Amino acid sequence: MIIMEKDATQEQIKYVVDEVKKHGLRADISRGEFRTIIGLVGDESRISFAHLAALPGVKEARMVETPYKLISREYSELFEGKDESHVIEVGDVKIGGDEPVFIAGPCAIESKAQLFRIAEEVKRAGAHVLRGGIFKPRSSVHSFQGLGSLGSEEATEALTWLHDAGQRFGMPVITEVRGESQVDLIAEYVDILQIGARNMYHQDMLSRIARKGKPVLFKRHFGASVEELLSFSEYIAAEGNKDIILCERGIVPVGKGKSYTRYTLDLAAVPVVQKETYLPIIVDPSHAAGRRDLIYSMSCAAIAIGASGLVIEVHYNPAEALVDAQQMITPSELGRVIETCKQINRVVAAGKKKVIAA
Ligand code: PEP
Ligand code: MN
């Protein structure tokens, strides 16, 4: 991390950046209200910090040992001069602001009629962003893989429906990118690119998605520690894309007996992540629980602990859904979740101002 003097000139900044590049590293330049910070991306042992510190216009060159830094609070505080969280704006929707954001829609898009009906009903229930899977990461090759797997024409058609449903009902749209070959196509149609839990560790795909310059929903792998979630999100930030929405969606259950839920929702990850990074974190109770009767309680808990929003799977007739039928709630149930969560958020936010953070 190179901290420039407050009055460092553009020439001095350029000189430092060129010096960084000469040593085979990349530079992440953050120009804040306060000062310019240059984050080094790559193997820092290739460059001498004493040499960097001596360059004109450099106030301090500091080695940061953590596996993530571009997304750390420490980093943003340096150039912003204050502790600010990052608010990601997608159209009119603000993610990470004062109000929780609700992302809702079917697990998988099955037809145009199904998607449009769900889109209309989730919008009425108060959702802000429309989700719908096209390239589904299924455990069995024998189950429905999403319309994306049927060929490029079907994929493009489904992407067009998603885009059009978003336009019609006034919601930005999101879908999962399952492989690198899908990145360019999907980025043409959606507002937010989703990286699913199974792909959290796929560095090349993260970089490629990041370079699209669109907001990314980054889901925690079910076997990943919080540190790994943050380290891997740094691959997105390293491409200059800081519009990363982190998502807690449950980790593997422990013990030999029945666990009763599909995964274990790690709620503590929410405030921990908020202390470590300025990025927003949301919660997916649908995949964590795997059962609809728990969605209301888990949603309330997630908002109470300070999540910036929720991703919830919704269907007007859950029983007929081709994927994840057991965890879908109806649009009217979604409406009740949203209404209660908004109230909880108001109460928690008001109380938080009075509590001294540890
Ligand atoms: C999804 O959101 O559609 C999904 C498959 O979730 P996850 O990657 O968390 O399993
Ligand atoms: Mn699903």
Tab-separated table of C-alpha atoms and ligand atoms in Angstrom:
chain	number	residue	atom	x	y	z
A	1	MET	CA	0.000	0.000	0.000
A	2	ILE	CA	1.510	3.334	-1.017
A	3	ILE	CA	0.137	6.413	0.675
A	4	MET	CA	0.779	9.554	-1.362
A	5	GLU	CA	1.270	12.996	0.128
A	6	LYS	CA	-1.908	15.132	0.114
A	7	ASP	CA	-0.390	17.458	-2.482
A	8	ALA	CA	1.235	14.754	-4.656
A	9	THR	CA	1.139	15.715	-8.347
A	10	GLN	CA	-0.237	13.593	-11.205
A	11	GLU	CA	3.336	13.156	-12.487
A	12	GLN	CA	4.478	11.822	-9.121
A	13	ILE	CA	1.551	9.373	-8.995
A	14	LYS	CA	2.292	8.228	-12.544
A	15	TYR	CA	5.961	7.741	-11.707
A	16	VAL	CA	5.080	5.510	-8.746
A	17	VAL	CA	2.595	3.499	-10.830
A	18	ASP	CA	5.189	2.983	-13.582
A	19	GLU	CA	7.705	1.875	-10.988
A	20	VAL	CA	5.196	-0.665	-9.609
A	21	LYS	CA	4.483	-2.011	-13.101
A	22	LYS	CA	8.220	-2.278	-13.866
A	23	HIS	CA	8.440	-4.820	-11.055
A	24	GLY	CA	5.667	-6.949	-12.520
A	25	LEU	CA	2.915	-5.789	-10.169
A	26	ARG	CA	-0.338	-3.979	-10.903
A	27	ALA	CA	-1.492	-0.786	-9.237
A	28	ASP	CA	-4.957	-0.071	-7.860
A	29	ILE	CA	-5.316	3.691	-7.714
A	30	SER	CA	-7.894	5.126	-5.322
A	31	ARG	CA	-8.346	8.858	-5.438
A	32	GLY	CA	-10.219	9.916	-2.352
A	33	GLU	CA	-11.331	13.252	-1.066
A	34	PHE	CA	-8.469	12.995	1.349
A	35	ARG	CA	-5.529	11.664	-0.691
A	36	THR	CA	-4.469	9.106	-3.306
A	37	ILE	CA	-3.641	5.570	-2.259
A	38	ILE	CA	-1.960	3.063	-4.538
A	39	GLY	CA	-2.622	-0.567	-3.690
A	40	LEU	CA	-0.131	-3.082	-5.045
A	41	VAL	CA	-1.625	-6.118	-6.714
A	42	GLY	CA	0.671	-9.103	-6.995
A	43	ASP	CA	3.717	-10.528	-5.282
A	44	GLU	CA	4.998	-7.735	-3.047
A	45	SER	CA	8.318	-9.453	-2.392
A	46	ARG	CA	9.358	-8.401	-5.913
A	47	ILE	CA	9.605	-4.760	-4.927
A	48	SER	CA	11.507	-2.853	-2.251
A	49	PHE	CA	9.281	-0.846	0.060
A	50	ALA	CA	12.235	1.302	1.104
A	51	HIS	CA	12.705	2.220	-2.559
A	52	LEU	CA	9.004	3.077	-2.965
A	53	ALA	CA	8.959	5.141	0.232
A	54	ALA	CA	11.829	7.266	-1.096
A	55	LEU	CA	10.052	8.248	-4.336
A	56	PRO	CA	8.914	11.877	-4.685
A	57	GLY	CA	5.366	12.495	-3.467
A	58	VAL	CA	5.216	9.299	-1.384
A	59	LYS	CA	4.290	9.746	2.253
A	60	GLU	CA	4.517	6.106	3.263
A	61	ALA	CA	4.895	2.663	1.676
A	62	ARG	CA	3.470	-0.033	3.858
A	63	MET	CA	3.433	-3.811	3.503
A	64	VAL	CA	0.009	-5.283	4.245
A	65	GLU	CA	0.150	-8.911	5.310
A	66	THR	CA	-3.559	-9.799	5.067
A	67	PRO	CA	-4.657	-11.774	1.996
A	68	TYR	CA	-7.084	-8.991	1.127
A	69	LYS	CA	-6.505	-5.270	1.333
A	70	LEU	CA	-8.236	-3.479	-1.559
A	71	ILE	CA	-11.575	-4.356	0.027
A	72	SER	CA	-10.488	-3.686	3.616
A	73	ARG	CA	-11.808	-0.906	5.800
A	74	GLU	CA	-8.232	0.052	6.507
A	75	TYR	CA	-7.673	0.768	2.808
A	76	SER	CA	-10.779	2.881	2.251
A	77	GLU	CA	-10.213	4.840	5.447
A	78	LEU	CA	-6.808	5.881	4.154
A	79	PHE	CA	-8.082	7.612	1.062
A	80	GLU	CA	-11.546	8.601	2.239
A	81	GLY	CA	-10.212	9.825	5.560
A	82	LYS	CA	-13.291	8.346	7.229
A	83	ASP	CA	-15.005	5.038	7.882
A	84	GLU	CA	-17.528	4.711	5.052
A	85	SER	CA	-19.375	1.701	3.709
A	86	HIS	CA	-19.660	1.256	-0.033
A	87	VAL	CA	-23.108	1.830	-1.465
A	88	ILE	CA	-23.591	0.108	-4.820
A	89	GLU	CA	-26.074	1.796	-7.124
A	90	VAL	CA	-27.861	-0.308	-9.720
A	91	GLY	CA	-30.400	1.861	-11.481
A	92	ASP	CA	-32.503	3.341	-8.682
A	93	VAL	CA	-31.572	0.598	-6.226
A	94	LYS	CA	-28.959	1.259	-3.568
A	95	ILE	CA	-27.277	-1.802	-2.057
A	96	GLY	CA	-25.460	-1.195	1.220
A	97	GLY	CA	-27.366	1.960	2.111
A	98	ASP	CA	-29.766	2.578	5.002
A	99	GLU	CA	-32.574	0.414	3.626
A	100	PRO	CA	-32.350	-3.356	3.086
A	101	VAL	CA	-32.584	-4.554	-0.505
A	102	PHE	CA	-34.743	-7.512	-1.488
A	103	ILE	CA	-33.741	-9.684	-4.428
A	104	ALA	CA	-36.437	-12.162	-5.383
A	105	GLY	CA	-37.567	-14.443	-8.167
A	106	PRO	CA	-37.629	-18.073	-9.207
A	107	CYS	CA	-34.729	-20.421	-8.647
A	108	ALA	CA	-34.811	-21.240	-12.358
A	109	ILE	CA	-36.515	-19.503	-15.258
A	110	GLU	CA	-38.798	-22.083	-16.820
A	111	SER	CA	-40.830	-20.094	-19.341
A	112	LYS	CA	-41.572	-16.516	-20.297
A	113	ALA	CA	-45.015	-16.695	-18.712
A	114	GLN	CA	-43.639	-18.109	-15.435
A	115	LEU	CA	-40.967	-15.415	-15.215
A	116	PHE	CA	-43.259	-12.489	-16.060
A	117	ARG	CA	-45.906	-13.589	-13.591
A	118	ILE	CA	-43.355	-13.998	-10.792
A	119	ALA	CA	-41.690	-10.686	-11.700
A	120	GLU	CA	-44.978	-8.818	-11.501
A	121	GLU	CA	-45.908	-10.423	-8.192
A	122	VAL	CA	-42.537	-9.958	-6.450
A	123	LYS	CA	-42.491	-6.328	-7.545
A	124	ARG	CA	-45.915	-5.857	-5.981
A	125	ALA	CA	-44.636	-7.544	-2.814
A	126	GLY	CA	-41.863	-4.933	-2.565
A	127	ALA	CA	-38.838	-6.618	-4.199
A	128	HIS	CA	-36.171	-4.351	-5.685
A	129	VAL	CA	-34.171	-6.740	-7.885
A	130	LEU	CA	-35.383	-9.699	-10.002
A	131	ARG	CA	-33.440	-12.949	-9.919
A	132	GLY	CA	-33.784	-15.999	-12.155
A	133	GLY	CA	-31.373	-18.841	-12.886
A	134	ILE	CA	-30.678	-19.764	-16.527
A	135	PHE	CA	-27.473	-21.777	-16.174
A	136	LYS	CA	-28.203	-23.841	-13.058
A	137	PRO	CA	-25.439	-25.544	-11.061
A	138	ARG	CA	-27.241	-28.844	-10.421
A	139	SER	CA	-25.813	-31.719	-8.400
A	140	SER	CA	-27.115	-34.325	-10.831
A	141	VAL	CA	-26.564	-34.222	-14.562
A	142	HIS	CA	-29.956	-35.951	-14.911
A	143	SER	CA	-31.965	-33.069	-13.462
A	144	PHE	CA	-33.175	-29.906	-15.213
A	145	GLN	CA	-30.087	-27.753	-15.833
A	146	GLY	CA	-31.859	-24.502	-16.650
A	147	LEU	CA	-32.805	-23.194	-20.106
A	148	GLY	CA	-29.193	-22.132	-20.693
A	149	SER	CA	-28.094	-25.719	-21.057
A	150	LEU	CA	-30.452	-26.399	-23.958
A	151	GLY	CA	-28.395	-24.405	-26.454
A	152	SER	CA	-27.402	-20.888	-27.266
A	153	GLU	CA	-30.776	-19.920	-28.763
A	154	GLU	CA	-32.670	-20.951	-25.631
A	155	ALA	CA	-30.111	-19.224	-23.420
A	156	THR	CA	-30.362	-15.997	-25.375
A	157	GLU	CA	-34.136	-16.194	-25.346
A	158	ALA	CA	-34.233	-16.689	-21.570
A	159	LEU	CA	-31.780	-13.826	-21.075
A	160	THR	CA	-34.004	-11.617	-23.217
A	161	TRP	CA	-37.058	-12.502	-21.093
A	162	LEU	CA	-35.124	-11.683	-17.927
A	163	HIS	CA	-33.966	-8.377	-19.326
A	164	ASP	CA	-37.467	-7.527	-20.596
A	165	ALA	CA	-39.183	-8.533	-17.342
A	166	GLY	CA	-36.810	-6.226	-15.477
A	167	GLN	CA	-37.659	-3.375	-17.832
A	168	ARG	CA	-41.392	-4.014	-17.703
A	169	PHE	CA	-41.620	-4.108	-13.925
A	170	GLY	CA	-38.850	-1.640	-13.129
A	171	MET	CA	-36.257	-3.899	-11.477
A	172	PRO	CA	-32.590	-4.474	-12.228
A	173	VAL	CA	-31.984	-8.159	-12.991
A	174	ILE	CA	-29.470	-10.762	-11.900
A	175	THR	CA	-28.528	-14.256	-13.001
A	176	GLU	CA	-25.724	-16.687	-12.231
A	177	VAL	CA	-22.724	-17.146	-14.489
A	178	ARG	CA	-21.720	-20.804	-14.229
A	179	GLY	CA	-18.739	-20.859	-16.567
A	180	GLU	CA	-16.231	-18.559	-18.198
A	181	SER	CA	-17.683	-19.100	-21.659
A	182	GLN	CA	-20.987	-17.543	-20.513
A	183	VAL	CA	-19.575	-14.288	-19.177
A	184	ASP	CA	-19.737	-12.133	-22.325
A	185	LEU	CA	-23.230	-13.260	-23.306
A	186	ILE	CA	-24.787	-12.851	-19.862
A	187	ALA	CA	-23.177	-9.459	-19.279
A	188	GLU	CA	-25.076	-8.107	-22.294
A	189	TYR	CA	-28.442	-8.753	-20.673
A	190	VAL	CA	-28.198	-8.387	-16.905
A	191	ASP	CA	-27.410	-5.641	-14.410
A	192	ILE	CA	-25.708	-7.774	-11.742
A	193	LEU	CA	-23.591	-10.874	-12.419
A	194	GLN	CA	-23.934	-13.650	-9.849
A	195	ILE	CA	-21.060	-15.946	-8.899
A	196	GLY	CA	-22.535	-19.024	-7.251
A	197	ALA	CA	-21.205	-20.741	-4.150
A	198	ARG	CA	-19.613	-23.527	-6.206
A	199	ASN	CA	-17.550	-21.063	-8.205
A	200	MET	CA	-16.245	-18.937	-5.348
A	201	TYR	CA	-12.763	-20.395	-5.806
A	202	HIS	CA	-12.618	-20.030	-9.594
A	203	GLN	CA	-10.059	-17.194	-9.895
A	204	ASP	CA	-10.011	-16.909	-13.683
A	205	MET	CA	-13.769	-16.623	-13.829
A	206	LEU	CA	-13.843	-14.042	-11.034
A	207	SER	CA	-11.333	-11.872	-12.887
A	208	ARG	CA	-13.165	-12.217	-16.161
A	209	ILE	CA	-16.515	-11.330	-14.616
A	210	ALA	CA	-14.977	-8.403	-12.737
A	211	ARG	CA	-13.635	-6.926	-15.968
A	212	LYS	CA	-17.186	-6.513	-17.256
A	213	GLY	CA	-17.387	-3.572	-14.866
A	214	LYS	CA	-20.862	-4.535	-13.626
A	215	PRO	CA	-21.818	-5.154	-9.991
A	216	VAL	CA	-21.120	-8.723	-8.867
A	217	LEU	CA	-23.054	-10.815	-6.333
A	218	PHE	CA	-20.410	-13.025	-4.774
A	219	LYS	CA	-21.722	-16.020	-2.840
A	220	ARG	CA	-19.739	-17.734	-0.116
A	221	HIS	CA	-18.783	-21.339	-0.827
A	222	PHE	CA	-20.413	-23.730	1.671
A	223	GLY	CA	-16.971	-24.900	2.806
A	224	ALA	CA	-15.278	-21.514	2.864
A	225	SER	CA	-14.089	-19.543	5.868
A	226	VAL	CA	-14.913	-15.854	6.087
A	227	GLU	CA	-11.262	-15.119	5.339
A	228	GLU	CA	-11.446	-17.141	2.130
A	229	LEU	CA	-14.623	-15.320	1.091
A	230	LEU	CA	-12.827	-12.011	1.513
A	231	SER	CA	-9.561	-13.201	-0.078
A	232	PHE	CA	-11.331	-14.438	-3.165
A	233	SER	CA	-13.456	-11.319	-3.511
A	234	GLU	CA	-10.129	-9.478	-3.734
A	235	TYR	CA	-9.690	-11.116	-7.169
A	236	ILE	CA	-12.676	-9.051	-8.313
A	237	ALA	CA	-11.433	-5.866	-6.639
A	238	ALA	CA	-7.973	-6.384	-8.156
A	239	GLU	CA	-9.529	-5.841	-11.597
A	240	GLY	CA	-10.635	-2.398	-10.483
A	241	ASN	CA	-14.218	-3.496	-9.776
A	242	LYS	CA	-15.245	-2.723	-6.186
A	243	ASP	CA	-18.967	-3.159	-6.803
A	244	ILE	CA	-19.039	-6.475	-4.976
A	245	ILE	CA	-22.051	-7.634	-2.986
A	246	LEU	CA	-21.036	-10.458	-0.662
A	247	CYS	CA	-23.597	-13.124	0.170
A	248	GLU	CA	-23.832	-15.530	3.095
A	249	ARG	CA	-25.845	-18.580	1.950
A	250	GLY	CA	-25.013	-21.214	4.555
A	251	ILE	CA	-22.073	-23.487	5.204
A	252	VAL	CA	-21.896	-27.268	5.557
A	253	PRO	CA	-23.681	-28.678	8.602
A	254	VAL	CA	-21.641	-30.470	11.246
A	255	GLY	CA	-22.086	-33.801	13.078
A	256	LYS	CA	-23.396	-37.186	12.055
A	257	GLY	CA	-27.065	-36.762	12.840
A	258	LYS	CA	-29.787	-35.114	10.817
A	259	SER	CA	-29.240	-31.350	10.675
A	260	TYR	CA	-32.791	-30.388	9.610
A	261	THR	CA	-31.566	-27.570	7.368
A	262	ARG	CA	-29.819	-27.835	4.001
A	263	TYR	CA	-26.887	-25.734	5.228
A	264	THR	CA	-26.019	-23.855	8.423
A	265	LEU	CA	-26.637	-20.130	8.133
A	266	ASP	CA	-23.555	-18.389	9.560
A	267	LEU	CA	-25.159	-15.205	10.795
A	268	ALA	CA	-22.067	-14.029	12.664
A	269	ALA	CA	-20.344	-13.733	9.283
A	270	VAL	CA	-22.457	-10.620	8.633
A	271	PRO	CA	-21.088	-8.308	11.372
A	272	VAL	CA	-17.618	-9.860	11.057
A	273	VAL	CA	-17.506	-9.060	7.343
A	274	GLN	CA	-18.817	-5.559	8.045
A	275	LYS	CA	-15.926	-4.930	10.402
A	276	GLU	CA	-13.356	-6.186	7.901
A	277	THR	CA	-14.597	-4.645	4.681
A	278	TYR	CA	-16.582	-1.695	3.358
A	279	LEU	CA	-18.447	-4.025	0.958
A	280	PRO	CA	-22.132	-4.781	1.591
A	281	ILE	CA	-23.155	-8.282	2.655
A	282	ILE	CA	-26.581	-9.821	2.110
A	283	VAL	CA	-28.090	-13.162	3.151
A	284	ASP	CA	-29.746	-15.949	1.155
A	285	PRO	CA	-32.058	-17.776	3.574
A	286	SER	CA	-33.555	-19.919	0.779
A	287	HIS	CA	-30.454	-21.965	-0.019
A	288	ALA	CA	-29.270	-21.919	3.609
A	289	ALA	CA	-32.521	-23.378	4.969
A	290	GLY	CA	-33.652	-25.432	2.028
A	291	ARG	CA	-37.167	-25.343	3.463
A	292	ARG	CA	-39.849	-22.715	3.149
A	293	ASP	CA	-41.152	-22.828	6.710
A	294	LEU	CA	-37.897	-21.264	7.966
A	295	ILE	CA	-37.574	-18.412	5.458
A	296	TYR	CA	-39.538	-15.866	7.495
A	297	SER	CA	-37.572	-16.387	10.744
A	298	MET	CA	-34.189	-16.581	9.060
A	299	SER	CA	-34.914	-13.444	7.045
A	300	CYS	CA	-35.878	-11.547	10.199
A	301	ALA	CA	-32.695	-12.730	11.924
A	302	ALA	CA	-30.509	-11.728	8.974
A	303	ILE	CA	-31.893	-8.202	8.895
A	304	ALA	CA	-31.698	-7.929	12.690
A	305	ILE	CA	-28.008	-8.756	12.576
A	306	GLY	CA	-27.454	-6.009	10.027
A	307	ALA	CA	-27.464	-7.631	6.581
A	308	SER	CA	-27.900	-5.160	3.733
A	309	GLY	CA	-30.539	-7.295	2.093
A	310	LEU	CA	-31.872	-10.740	1.235
A	311	VAL	CA	-32.068	-13.065	-1.763
A	312	ILE	CA	-35.257	-15.114	-1.650
A	313	GLU	CA	-36.631	-17.711	-4.071
A	314	VAL	CA	-40.261	-17.144	-4.951
A	315	HIS	CA	-42.882	-18.960	-7.022
A	316	TYR	CA	-46.655	-18.412	-7.321
A	317	ASN	CA	-47.069	-22.185	-7.070
A	318	PRO	CA	-43.974	-23.560	-5.306
A	319	ALA	CA	-45.051	-27.184	-5.750
A	320	GLU	CA	-44.726	-26.948	-9.517
A	321	ALA	CA	-41.224	-25.387	-9.573
A	322	LEU	CA	-38.686	-27.539	-11.429
A	323	VAL	CA	-35.814	-26.628	-9.080
A	324	ASP	CA	-35.737	-26.028	-5.308
A	325	ALA	CA	-39.524	-26.349	-4.939
A	326	GLN	CA	-39.196	-27.162	-1.224
A	327	GLN	CA	-37.703	-23.767	-0.355
A	328	MET	CA	-39.810	-21.411	-2.476
A	329	ILE	CA	-42.226	-19.043	-0.830
A	330	THR	CA	-45.172	-17.357	-2.492
A	331	PRO	CA	-45.259	-13.678	-3.455
A	332	SER	CA	-47.690	-12.868	-0.631
A	333	GLU	CA	-45.390	-14.563	1.886
A	334	LEU	CA	-42.549	-12.499	0.445
A	335	GLY	CA	-44.623	-9.385	1.052
A	336	ARG	CA	-44.899	-10.251	4.737
A	337	VAL	CA	-41.175	-10.970	5.004
A	338	ILE	CA	-40.350	-7.605	3.428
A	339	GLU	CA	-42.798	-5.679	5.582
A	340	THR	CA	-41.449	-7.163	8.831
A	341	CYS	CA	-37.816	-6.861	7.763
A	342	LYS	CA	-38.242	-3.164	7.026
A	343	GLN	CA	-39.611	-2.631	10.533
A	344	ILE	CA	-36.786	-4.656	12.090
A	345	ASN	CA	-34.234	-2.635	10.150
A	346	ARG	CA	-35.640	0.629	11.479
A	347	VAL	CA	-35.527	-0.579	15.086
A	348	VAL	CA	-32.013	-2.025	14.791
A	349	ALA	CA	-30.613	1.032	12.974
A	350	ALA	CA	-32.021	3.397	15.606
A	351	GLY	CA	-30.567	1.335	18.453
A	352	LYS	CA	-27.174	0.887	16.779
A	353	LYS	CA	-26.432	4.607	16.909
A	354	LYS	CA	-26.600	4.435	20.696
A	355	VAL	CA	-24.327	1.409	21.087
A	356	ILE	CA	-20.569	1.816	21.248
A	357	ALA	CA	-18.953	-0.547	18.758
A	358	ALA	CA	-16.383	-2.941	20.162
B	1	PEP	C1	-28.708	-19.767	-6.627
B	1	PEP	O1	-28.709	-18.671	-6.042
B	1	PEP	O2	-29.438	-20.002	-7.592
B	1	PEP	C2	-27.815	-20.833	-6.140
B	1	PEP	C3	-27.664	-21.950	-6.838
B	1	PEP	O3	-27.225	-20.567	-4.968
B	1	PEP	P1	-25.816	-21.109	-4.373
B	1	PEP	O4	-24.767	-20.816	-5.410
B	1	PEP	O5	-25.659	-20.309	-3.131
B	1	PEP	O6	-25.997	-22.575	-4.101
B	2	MN	MN	-32.196	-22.397	-5.992
